[in-house]
CSV table of N, CA, C and O in Angstrom, one decimal:
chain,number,residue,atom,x,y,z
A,1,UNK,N,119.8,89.0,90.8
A,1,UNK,CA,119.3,89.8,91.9
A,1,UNK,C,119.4,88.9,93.2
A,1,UNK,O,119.2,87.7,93.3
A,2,UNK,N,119.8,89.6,94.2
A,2,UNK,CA,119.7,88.8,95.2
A,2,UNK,C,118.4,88.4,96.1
A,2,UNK,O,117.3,88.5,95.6
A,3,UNK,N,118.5,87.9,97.6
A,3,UNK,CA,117.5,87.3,98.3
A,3,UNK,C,117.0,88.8,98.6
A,3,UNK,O,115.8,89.2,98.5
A,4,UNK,N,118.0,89.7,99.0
A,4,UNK,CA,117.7,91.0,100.3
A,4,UNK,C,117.0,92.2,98.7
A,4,UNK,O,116.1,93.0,98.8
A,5,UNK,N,117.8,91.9,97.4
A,5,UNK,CA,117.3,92.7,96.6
A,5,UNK,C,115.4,92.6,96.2
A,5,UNK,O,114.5,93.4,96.0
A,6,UNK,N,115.5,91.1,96.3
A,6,UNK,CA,114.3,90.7,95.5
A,6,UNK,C,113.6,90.6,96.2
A,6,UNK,O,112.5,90.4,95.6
A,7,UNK,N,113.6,90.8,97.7
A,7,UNK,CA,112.4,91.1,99.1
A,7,UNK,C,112.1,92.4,99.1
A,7,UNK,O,110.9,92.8,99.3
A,8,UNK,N,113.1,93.2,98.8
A,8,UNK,CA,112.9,94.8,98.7
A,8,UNK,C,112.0,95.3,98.0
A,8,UNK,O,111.3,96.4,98.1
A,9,UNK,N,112.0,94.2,96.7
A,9,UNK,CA,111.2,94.7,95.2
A,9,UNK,C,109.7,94.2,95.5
A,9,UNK,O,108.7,94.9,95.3
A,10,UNK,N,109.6,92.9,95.8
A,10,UNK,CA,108.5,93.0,97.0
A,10,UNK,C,108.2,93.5,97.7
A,10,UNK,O,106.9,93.6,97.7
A,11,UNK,N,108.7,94.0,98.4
A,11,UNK,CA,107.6,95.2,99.4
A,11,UNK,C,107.3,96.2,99.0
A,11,UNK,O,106.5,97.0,99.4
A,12,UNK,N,108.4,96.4,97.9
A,12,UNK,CA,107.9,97.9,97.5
A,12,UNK,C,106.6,97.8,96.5
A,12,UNK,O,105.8,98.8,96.5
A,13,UNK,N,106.4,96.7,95.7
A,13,UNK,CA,105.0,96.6,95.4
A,13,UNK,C,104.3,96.3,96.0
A,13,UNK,O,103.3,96.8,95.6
A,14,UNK,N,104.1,95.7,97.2
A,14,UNK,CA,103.1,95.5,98.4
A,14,UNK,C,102.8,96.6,99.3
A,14,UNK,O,101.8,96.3,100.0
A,15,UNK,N,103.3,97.5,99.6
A,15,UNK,CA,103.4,98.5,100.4
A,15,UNK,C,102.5,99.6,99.5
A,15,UNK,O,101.8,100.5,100.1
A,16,UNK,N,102.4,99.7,98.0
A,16,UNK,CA,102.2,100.4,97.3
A,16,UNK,C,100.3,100.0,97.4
A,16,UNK,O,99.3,100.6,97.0
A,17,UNK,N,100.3,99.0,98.0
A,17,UNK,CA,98.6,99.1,98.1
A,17,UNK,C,98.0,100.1,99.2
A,17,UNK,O,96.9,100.7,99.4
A,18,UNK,N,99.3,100.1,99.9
A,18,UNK,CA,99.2,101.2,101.7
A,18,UNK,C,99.0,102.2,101.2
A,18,UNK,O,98.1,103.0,101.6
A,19,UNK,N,99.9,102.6,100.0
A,19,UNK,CA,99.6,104.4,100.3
A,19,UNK,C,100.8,104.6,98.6
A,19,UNK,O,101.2,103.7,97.9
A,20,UNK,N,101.2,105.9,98.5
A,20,UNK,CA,102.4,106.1,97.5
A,20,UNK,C,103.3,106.2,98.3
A,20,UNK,O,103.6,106.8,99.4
A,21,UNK,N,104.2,105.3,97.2
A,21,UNK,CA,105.9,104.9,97.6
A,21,UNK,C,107.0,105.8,96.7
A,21,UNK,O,106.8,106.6,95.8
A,22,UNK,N,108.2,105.4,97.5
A,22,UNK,CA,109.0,106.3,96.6
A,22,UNK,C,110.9,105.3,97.1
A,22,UNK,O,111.4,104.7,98.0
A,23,UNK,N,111.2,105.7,95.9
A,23,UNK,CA,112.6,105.0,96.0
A,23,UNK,C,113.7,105.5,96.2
A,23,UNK,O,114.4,105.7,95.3
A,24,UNK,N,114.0,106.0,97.5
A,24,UNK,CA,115.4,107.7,97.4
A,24,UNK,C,116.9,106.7,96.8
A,24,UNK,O,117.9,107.0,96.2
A,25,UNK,N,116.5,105.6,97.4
A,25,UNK,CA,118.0,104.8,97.2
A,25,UNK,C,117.5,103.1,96.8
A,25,UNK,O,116.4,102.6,96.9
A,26,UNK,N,118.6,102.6,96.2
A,26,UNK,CA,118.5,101.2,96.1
A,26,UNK,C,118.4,100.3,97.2
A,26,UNK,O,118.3,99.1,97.1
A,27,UNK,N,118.5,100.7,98.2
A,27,UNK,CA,118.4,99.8,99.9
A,27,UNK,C,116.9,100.3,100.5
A,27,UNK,O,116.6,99.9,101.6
A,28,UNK,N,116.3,100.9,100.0
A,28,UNK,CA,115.3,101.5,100.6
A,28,UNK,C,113.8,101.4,99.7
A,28,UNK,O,113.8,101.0,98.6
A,29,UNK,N,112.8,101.8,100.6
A,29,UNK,CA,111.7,102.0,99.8
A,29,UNK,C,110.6,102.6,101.0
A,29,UNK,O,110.3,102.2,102.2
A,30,UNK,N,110.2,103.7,100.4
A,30,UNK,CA,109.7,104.9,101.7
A,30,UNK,C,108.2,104.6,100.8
A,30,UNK,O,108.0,104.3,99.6
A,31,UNK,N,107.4,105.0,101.9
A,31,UNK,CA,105.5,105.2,102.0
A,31,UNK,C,105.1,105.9,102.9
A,31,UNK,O,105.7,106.0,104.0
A,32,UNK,N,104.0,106.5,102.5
A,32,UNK,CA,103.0,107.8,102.7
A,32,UNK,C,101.9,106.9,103.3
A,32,UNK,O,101.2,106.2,102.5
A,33,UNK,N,101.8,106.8,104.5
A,33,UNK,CA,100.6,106.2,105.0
A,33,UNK,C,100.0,107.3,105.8
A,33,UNK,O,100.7,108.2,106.3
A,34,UNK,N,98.7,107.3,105.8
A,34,UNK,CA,98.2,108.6,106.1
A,34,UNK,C,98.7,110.2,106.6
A,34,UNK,O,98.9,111.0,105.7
A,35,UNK,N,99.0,110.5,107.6
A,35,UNK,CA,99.7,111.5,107.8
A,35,UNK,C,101.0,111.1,108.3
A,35,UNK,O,101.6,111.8,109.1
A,36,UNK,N,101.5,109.5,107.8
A,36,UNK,CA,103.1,109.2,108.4
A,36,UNK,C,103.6,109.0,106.9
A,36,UNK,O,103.1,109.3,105.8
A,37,UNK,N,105.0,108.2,107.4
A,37,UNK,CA,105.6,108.1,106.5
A,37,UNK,C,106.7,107.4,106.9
A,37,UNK,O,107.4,107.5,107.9
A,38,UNK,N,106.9,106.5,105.7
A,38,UNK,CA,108.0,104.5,107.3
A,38,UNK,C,108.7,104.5,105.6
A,38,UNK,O,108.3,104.7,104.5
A,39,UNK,N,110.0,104.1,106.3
A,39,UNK,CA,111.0,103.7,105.3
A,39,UNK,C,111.5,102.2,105.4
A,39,UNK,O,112.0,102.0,106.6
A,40,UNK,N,111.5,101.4,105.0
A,40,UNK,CA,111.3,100.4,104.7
A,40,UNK,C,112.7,99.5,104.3
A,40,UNK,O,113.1,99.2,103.2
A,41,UNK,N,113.5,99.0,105.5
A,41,UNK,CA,114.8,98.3,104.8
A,41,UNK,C,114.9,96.6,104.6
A,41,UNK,O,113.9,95.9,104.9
A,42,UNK,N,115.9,96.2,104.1
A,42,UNK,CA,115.9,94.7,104.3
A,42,UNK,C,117.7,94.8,104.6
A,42,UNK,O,118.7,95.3,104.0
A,43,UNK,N,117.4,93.8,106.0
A,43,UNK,CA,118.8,93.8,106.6
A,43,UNK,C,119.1,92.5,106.1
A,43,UNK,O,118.2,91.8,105.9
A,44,UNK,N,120.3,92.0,106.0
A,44,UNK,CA,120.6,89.8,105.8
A,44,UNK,C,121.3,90.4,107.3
A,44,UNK,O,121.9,91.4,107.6
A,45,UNK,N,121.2,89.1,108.0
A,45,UNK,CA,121.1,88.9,109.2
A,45,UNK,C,121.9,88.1,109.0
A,45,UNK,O,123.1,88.4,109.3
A,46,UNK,N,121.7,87.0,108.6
A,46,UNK,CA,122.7,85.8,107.7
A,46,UNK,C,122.1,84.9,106.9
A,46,UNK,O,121.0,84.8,106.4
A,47,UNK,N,123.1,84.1,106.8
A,47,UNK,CA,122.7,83.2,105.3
A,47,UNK,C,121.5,82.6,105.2
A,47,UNK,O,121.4,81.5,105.7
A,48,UNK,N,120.3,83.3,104.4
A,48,UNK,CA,118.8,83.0,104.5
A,48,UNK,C,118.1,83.6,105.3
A,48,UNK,O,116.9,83.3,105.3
A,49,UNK,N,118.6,84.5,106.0
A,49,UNK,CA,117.7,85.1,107.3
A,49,UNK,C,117.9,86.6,106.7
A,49,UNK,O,119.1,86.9,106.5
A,50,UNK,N,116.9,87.4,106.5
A,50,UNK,CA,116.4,88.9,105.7
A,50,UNK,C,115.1,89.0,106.7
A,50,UNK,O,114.3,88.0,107.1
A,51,UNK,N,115.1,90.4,107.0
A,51,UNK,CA,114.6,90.7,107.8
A,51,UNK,C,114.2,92.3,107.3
A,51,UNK,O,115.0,93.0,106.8
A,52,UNK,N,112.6,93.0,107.6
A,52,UNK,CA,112.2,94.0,106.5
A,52,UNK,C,112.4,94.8,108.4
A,52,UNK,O,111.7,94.4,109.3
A,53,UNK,N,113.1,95.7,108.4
A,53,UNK,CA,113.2,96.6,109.1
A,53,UNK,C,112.2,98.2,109.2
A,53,UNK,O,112.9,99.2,109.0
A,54,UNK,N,111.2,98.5,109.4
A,54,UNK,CA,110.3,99.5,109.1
A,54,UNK,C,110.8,100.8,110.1
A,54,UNK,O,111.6,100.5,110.9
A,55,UNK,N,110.6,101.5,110.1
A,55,UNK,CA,110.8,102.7,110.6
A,55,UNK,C,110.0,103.5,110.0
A,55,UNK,O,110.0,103.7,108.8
A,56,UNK,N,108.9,104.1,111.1
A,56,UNK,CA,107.9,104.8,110.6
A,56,UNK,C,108.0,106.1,111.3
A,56,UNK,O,108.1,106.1,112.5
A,57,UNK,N,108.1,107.3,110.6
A,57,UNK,CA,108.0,109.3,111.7
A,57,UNK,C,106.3,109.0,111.9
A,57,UNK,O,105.5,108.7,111.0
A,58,UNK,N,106.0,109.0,113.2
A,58,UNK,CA,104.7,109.1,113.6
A,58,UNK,C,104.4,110.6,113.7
A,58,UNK,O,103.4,111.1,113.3
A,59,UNK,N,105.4,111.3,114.4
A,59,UNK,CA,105.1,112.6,114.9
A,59,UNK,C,106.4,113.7,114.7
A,59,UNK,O,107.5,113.2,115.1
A,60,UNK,N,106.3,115.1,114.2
A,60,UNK,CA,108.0,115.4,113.8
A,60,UNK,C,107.3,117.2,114.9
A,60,UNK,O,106.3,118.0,114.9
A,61,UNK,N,108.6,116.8,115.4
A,61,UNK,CA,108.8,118.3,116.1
A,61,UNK,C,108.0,118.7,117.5
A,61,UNK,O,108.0,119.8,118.0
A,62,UNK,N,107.2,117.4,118.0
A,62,UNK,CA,106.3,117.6,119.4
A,62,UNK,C,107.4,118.6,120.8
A,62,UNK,O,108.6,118.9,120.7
A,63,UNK,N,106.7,118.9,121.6
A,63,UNK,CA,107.5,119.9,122.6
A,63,UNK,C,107.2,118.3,123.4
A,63,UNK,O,106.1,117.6,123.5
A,64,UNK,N,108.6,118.0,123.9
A,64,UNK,CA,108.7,116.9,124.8
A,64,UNK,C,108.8,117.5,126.1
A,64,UNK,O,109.6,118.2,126.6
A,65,UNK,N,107.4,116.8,126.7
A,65,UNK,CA,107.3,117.2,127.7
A,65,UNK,C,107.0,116.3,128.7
A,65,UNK,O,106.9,115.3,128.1
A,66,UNK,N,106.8,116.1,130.0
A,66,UNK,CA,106.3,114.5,130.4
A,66,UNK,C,105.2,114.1,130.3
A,66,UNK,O,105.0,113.0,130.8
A,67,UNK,N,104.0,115.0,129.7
A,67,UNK,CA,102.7,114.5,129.2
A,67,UNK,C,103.1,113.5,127.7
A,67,UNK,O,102.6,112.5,127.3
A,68,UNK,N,104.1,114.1,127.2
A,68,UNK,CA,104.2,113.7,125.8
A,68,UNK,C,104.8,111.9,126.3
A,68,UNK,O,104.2,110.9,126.0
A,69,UNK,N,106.0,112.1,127.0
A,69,UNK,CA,106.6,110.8,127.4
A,69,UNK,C,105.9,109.3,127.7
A,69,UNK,O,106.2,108.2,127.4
A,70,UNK,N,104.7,110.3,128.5
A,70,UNK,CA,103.4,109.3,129.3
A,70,UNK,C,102.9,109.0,127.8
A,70,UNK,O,103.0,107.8,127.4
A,71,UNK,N,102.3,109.8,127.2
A,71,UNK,CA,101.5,109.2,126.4
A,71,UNK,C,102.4,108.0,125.2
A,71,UNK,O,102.0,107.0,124.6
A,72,UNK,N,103.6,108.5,125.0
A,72,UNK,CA,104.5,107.7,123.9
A,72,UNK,C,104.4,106.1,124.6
A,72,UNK,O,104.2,105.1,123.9
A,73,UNK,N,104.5,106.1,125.6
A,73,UNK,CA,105.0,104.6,126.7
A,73,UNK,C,103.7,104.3,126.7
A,73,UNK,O,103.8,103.1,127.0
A,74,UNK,N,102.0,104.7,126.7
A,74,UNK,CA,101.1,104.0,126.9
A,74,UNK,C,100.4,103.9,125.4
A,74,UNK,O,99.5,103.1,125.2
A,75,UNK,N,100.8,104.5,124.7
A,75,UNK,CA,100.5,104.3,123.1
A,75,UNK,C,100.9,103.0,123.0
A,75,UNK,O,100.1,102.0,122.9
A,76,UNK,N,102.7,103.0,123.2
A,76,UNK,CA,103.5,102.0,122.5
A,76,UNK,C,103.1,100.6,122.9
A,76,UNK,O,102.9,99.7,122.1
A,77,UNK,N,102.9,100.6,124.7
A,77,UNK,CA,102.3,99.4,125.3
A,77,UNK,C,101.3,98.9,124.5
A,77,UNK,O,101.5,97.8,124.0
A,78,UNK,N,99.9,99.7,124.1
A,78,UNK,CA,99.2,98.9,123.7
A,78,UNK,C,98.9,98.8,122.2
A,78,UNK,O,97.8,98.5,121.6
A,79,UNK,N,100.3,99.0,121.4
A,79,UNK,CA,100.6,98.2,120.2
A,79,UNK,C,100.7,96.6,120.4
A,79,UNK,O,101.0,96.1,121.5
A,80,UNK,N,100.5,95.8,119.3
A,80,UNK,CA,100.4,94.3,118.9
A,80,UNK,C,102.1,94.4,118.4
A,80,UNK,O,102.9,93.7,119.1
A,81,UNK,N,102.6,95.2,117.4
A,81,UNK,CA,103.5,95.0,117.0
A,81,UNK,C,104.1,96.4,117.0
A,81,UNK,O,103.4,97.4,117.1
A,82,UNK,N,105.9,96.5,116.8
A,82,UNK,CA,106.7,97.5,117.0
A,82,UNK,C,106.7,98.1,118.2
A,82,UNK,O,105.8,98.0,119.0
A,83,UNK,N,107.7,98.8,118.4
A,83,UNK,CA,108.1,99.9,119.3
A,83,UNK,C,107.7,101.4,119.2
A,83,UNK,O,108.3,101.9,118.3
A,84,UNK,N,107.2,101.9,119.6
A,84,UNK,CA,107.5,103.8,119.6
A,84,UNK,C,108.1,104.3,120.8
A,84,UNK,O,108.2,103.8,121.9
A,85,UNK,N,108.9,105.8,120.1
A,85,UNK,CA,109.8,105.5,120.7
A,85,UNK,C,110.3,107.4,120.3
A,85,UNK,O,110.3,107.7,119.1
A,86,UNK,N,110.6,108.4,121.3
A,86,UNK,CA,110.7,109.6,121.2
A,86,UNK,C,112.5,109.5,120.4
A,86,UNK,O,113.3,108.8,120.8
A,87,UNK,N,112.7,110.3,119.5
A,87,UNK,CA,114.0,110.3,119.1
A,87,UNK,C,114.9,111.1,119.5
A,87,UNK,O,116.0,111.0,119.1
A,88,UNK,N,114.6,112.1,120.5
A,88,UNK,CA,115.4,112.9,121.4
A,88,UNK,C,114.7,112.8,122.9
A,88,UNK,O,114.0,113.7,123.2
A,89,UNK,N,115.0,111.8,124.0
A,89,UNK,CA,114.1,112.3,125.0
A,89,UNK,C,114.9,113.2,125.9
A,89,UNK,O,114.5,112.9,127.1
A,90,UNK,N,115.9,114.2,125.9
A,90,UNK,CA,116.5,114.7,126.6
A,90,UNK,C,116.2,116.5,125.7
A,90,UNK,O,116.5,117.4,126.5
A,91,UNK,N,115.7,116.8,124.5
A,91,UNK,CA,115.5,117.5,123.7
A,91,UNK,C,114.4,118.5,124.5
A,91,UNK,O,114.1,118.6,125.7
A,92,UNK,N,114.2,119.3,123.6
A,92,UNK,CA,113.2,120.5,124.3
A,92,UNK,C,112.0,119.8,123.4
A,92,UNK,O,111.0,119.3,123.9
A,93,UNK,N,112.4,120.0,121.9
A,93,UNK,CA,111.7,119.1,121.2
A,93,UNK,C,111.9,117.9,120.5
A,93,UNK,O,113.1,117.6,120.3
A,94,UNK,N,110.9,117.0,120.1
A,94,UNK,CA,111.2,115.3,119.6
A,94,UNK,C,110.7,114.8,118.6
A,94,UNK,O,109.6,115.3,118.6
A,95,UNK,N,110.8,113.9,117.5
A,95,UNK,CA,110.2,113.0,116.6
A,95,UNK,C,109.9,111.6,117.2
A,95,UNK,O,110.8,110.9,117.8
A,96,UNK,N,108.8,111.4,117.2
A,96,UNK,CA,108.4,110.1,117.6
A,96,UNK,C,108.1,109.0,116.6
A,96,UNK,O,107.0,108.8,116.0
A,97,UNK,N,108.8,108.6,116.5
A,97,UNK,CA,109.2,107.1,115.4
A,97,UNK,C,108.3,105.8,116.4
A,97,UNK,O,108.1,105.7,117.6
A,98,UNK,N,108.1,105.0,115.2
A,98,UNK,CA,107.9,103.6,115.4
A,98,UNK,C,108.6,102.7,114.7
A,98,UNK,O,108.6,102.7,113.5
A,99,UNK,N,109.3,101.6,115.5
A,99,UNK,CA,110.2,100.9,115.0
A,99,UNK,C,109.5,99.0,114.5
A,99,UNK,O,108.7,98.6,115.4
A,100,UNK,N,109.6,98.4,113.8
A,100,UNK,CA,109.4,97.4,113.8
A,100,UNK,C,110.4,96.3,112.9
A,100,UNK,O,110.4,96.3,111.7
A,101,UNK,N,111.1,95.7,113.4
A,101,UNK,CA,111.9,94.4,112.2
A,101,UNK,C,111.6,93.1,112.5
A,101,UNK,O,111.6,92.6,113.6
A,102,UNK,N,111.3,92.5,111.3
A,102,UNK,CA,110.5,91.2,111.5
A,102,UNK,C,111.1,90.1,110.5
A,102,UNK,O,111.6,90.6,109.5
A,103,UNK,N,111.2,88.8,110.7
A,103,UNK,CA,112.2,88.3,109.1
A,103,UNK,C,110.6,87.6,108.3
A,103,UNK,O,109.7,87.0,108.7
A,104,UNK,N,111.0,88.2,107.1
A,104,UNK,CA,110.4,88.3,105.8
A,104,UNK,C,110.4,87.7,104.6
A,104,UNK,O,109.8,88.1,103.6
A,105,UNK,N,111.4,86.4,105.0
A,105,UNK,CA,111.9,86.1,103.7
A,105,UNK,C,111.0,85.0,103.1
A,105,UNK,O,111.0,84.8,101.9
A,106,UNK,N,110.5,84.4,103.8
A,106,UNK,CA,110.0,83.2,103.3
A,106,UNK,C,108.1,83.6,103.6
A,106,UNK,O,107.3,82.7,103.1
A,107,UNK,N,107.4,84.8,104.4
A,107,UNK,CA,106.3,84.9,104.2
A,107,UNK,C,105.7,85.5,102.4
A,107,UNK,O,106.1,86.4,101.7
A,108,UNK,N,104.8,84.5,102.4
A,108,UNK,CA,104.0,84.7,101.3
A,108,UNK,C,103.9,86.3,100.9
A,108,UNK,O,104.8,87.0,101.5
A,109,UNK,N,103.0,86.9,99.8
A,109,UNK,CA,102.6,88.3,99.2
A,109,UNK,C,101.1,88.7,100.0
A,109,UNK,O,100.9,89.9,99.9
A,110,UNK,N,100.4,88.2,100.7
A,110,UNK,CA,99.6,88.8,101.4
A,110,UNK,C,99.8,88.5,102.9
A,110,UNK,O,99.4,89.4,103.7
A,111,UNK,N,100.6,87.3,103.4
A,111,UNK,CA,100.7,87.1,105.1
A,111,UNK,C,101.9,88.7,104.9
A,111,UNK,O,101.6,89.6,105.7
A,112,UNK,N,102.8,88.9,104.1
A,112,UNK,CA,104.0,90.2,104.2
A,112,UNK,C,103.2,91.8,104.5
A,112,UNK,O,103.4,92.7,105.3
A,113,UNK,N,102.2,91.5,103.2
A,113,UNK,CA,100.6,92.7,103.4
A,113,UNK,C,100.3,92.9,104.7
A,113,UNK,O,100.3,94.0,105.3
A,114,UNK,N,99.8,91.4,105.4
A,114,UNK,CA,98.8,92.1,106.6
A,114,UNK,C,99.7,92.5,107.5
A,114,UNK,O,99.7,93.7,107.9
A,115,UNK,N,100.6,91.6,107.9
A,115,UNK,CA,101.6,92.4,108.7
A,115,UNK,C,101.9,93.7,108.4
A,115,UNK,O,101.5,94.5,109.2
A,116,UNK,N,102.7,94.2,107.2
A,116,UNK,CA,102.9,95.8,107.2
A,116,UNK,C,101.5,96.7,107.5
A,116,UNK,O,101.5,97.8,107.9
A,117,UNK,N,100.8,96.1,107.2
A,117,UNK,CA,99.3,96.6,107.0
A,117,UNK,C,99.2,97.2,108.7
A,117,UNK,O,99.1,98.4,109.0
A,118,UNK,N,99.2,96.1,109.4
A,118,UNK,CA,99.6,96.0,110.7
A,118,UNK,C,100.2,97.1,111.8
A,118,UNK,O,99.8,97.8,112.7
A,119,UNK,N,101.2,96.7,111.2
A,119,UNK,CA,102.2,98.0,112.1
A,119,UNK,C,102.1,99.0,111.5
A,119,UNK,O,101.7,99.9,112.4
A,120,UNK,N,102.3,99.7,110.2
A,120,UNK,CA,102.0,101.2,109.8
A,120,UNK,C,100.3,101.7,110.2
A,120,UNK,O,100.2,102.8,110.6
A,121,UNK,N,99.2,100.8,110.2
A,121,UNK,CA,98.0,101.2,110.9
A,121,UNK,C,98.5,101.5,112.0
A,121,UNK,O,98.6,102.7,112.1
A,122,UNK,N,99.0,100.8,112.9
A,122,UNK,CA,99.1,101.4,114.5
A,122,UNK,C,100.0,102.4,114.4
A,122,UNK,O,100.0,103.1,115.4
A,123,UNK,N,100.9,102.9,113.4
A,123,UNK,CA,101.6,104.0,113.5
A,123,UNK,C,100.7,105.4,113.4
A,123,UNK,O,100.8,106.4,114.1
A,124,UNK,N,99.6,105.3,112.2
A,124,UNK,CA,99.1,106.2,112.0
A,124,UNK,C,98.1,106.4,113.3
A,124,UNK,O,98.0,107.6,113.6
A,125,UNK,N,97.6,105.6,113.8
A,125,UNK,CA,96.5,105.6,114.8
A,125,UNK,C,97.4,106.3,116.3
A,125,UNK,O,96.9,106.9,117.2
A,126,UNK,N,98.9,106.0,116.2
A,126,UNK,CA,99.4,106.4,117.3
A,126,UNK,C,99.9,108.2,116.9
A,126,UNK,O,100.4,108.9,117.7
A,127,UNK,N,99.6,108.5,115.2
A,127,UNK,CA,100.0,109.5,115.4
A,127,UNK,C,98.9,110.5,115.5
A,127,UNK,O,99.0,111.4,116.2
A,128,UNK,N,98.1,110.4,115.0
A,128,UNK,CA,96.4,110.8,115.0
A,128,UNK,C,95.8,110.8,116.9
A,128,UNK,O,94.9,111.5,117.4
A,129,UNK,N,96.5,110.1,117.4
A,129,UNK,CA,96.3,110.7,119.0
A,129,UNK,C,96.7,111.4,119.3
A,129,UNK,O,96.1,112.4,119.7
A,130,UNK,N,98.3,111.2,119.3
A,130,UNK,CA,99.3,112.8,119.6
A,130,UNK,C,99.2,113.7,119.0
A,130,UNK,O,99.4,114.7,119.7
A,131,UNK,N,98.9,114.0,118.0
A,131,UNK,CA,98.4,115.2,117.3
A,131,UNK,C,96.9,116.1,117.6
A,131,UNK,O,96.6,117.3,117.5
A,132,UNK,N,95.9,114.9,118.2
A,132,UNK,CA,94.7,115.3,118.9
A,132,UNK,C,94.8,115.9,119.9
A,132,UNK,O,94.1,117.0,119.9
A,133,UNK,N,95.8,115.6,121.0
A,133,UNK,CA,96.0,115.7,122.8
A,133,UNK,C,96.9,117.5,121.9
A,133,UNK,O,97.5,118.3,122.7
């Protein structure tokens, strides 16, 4: 197995404390965190350097509007970690993703925890606003 295989297989048991997982492909590993849902990659970057790439749908199908814009850019600001980030901003309507990649290869089974813990919390928290407003 490799470094990028056997990080994968890690997270996908670690992620499984977040919520239920699911495996569509061998490069991937997707989770159900409250009303989101983040797919989970490992890139090699280079030799020893793997890096768990997250991508989370915060929000699917909002009417992009410039209330929506405003709030995506003062959400994202006051995240700790990742980006959000509208996926069509020229669209009538948008999916609002959160992005985060971080290298992963050498953190421990719970410092890998809090961090994911981390960023998919602020995803849900950023999608549970937008869906409020």
């Amino acid at each position: 197995m490799t470094d990028a295989a056997a990080l994968l297989e890690r997270a996908a048991v670690i992620v499984a404390e977040l919520g239920p997982t699911d495996r569509p492909d061998a490069e991937s590993v997707v989770v159900q965190v409250g009303p989101t849902r983040a797919s989970i990659r490992v890139l090699t970057l280079s030799d020893g350097l793997d890096v768990l790439a997250v991508t989370q749908m915060v929000a699917m199908d909002l009417p992009n509007t410039p209330t929506l814009r405003d709030d995506v850019e003062a959400f994202g600001a006051q995240m700790s970690f990742g980006s959000l980030r509208r996926s069509d901003p020229a669209g009538v309507t948008t999916d609002v993703l959160q992005y985060y990649t971080f290298p992963a290869g050498r953190l421990d089974d719970l410092p890998l925890l809090t961090v994911l813990h981390i960023v998919l919390a602020a995803g849900v928290d950023a999608a549970e606003r937008l869906v409020a407003k």
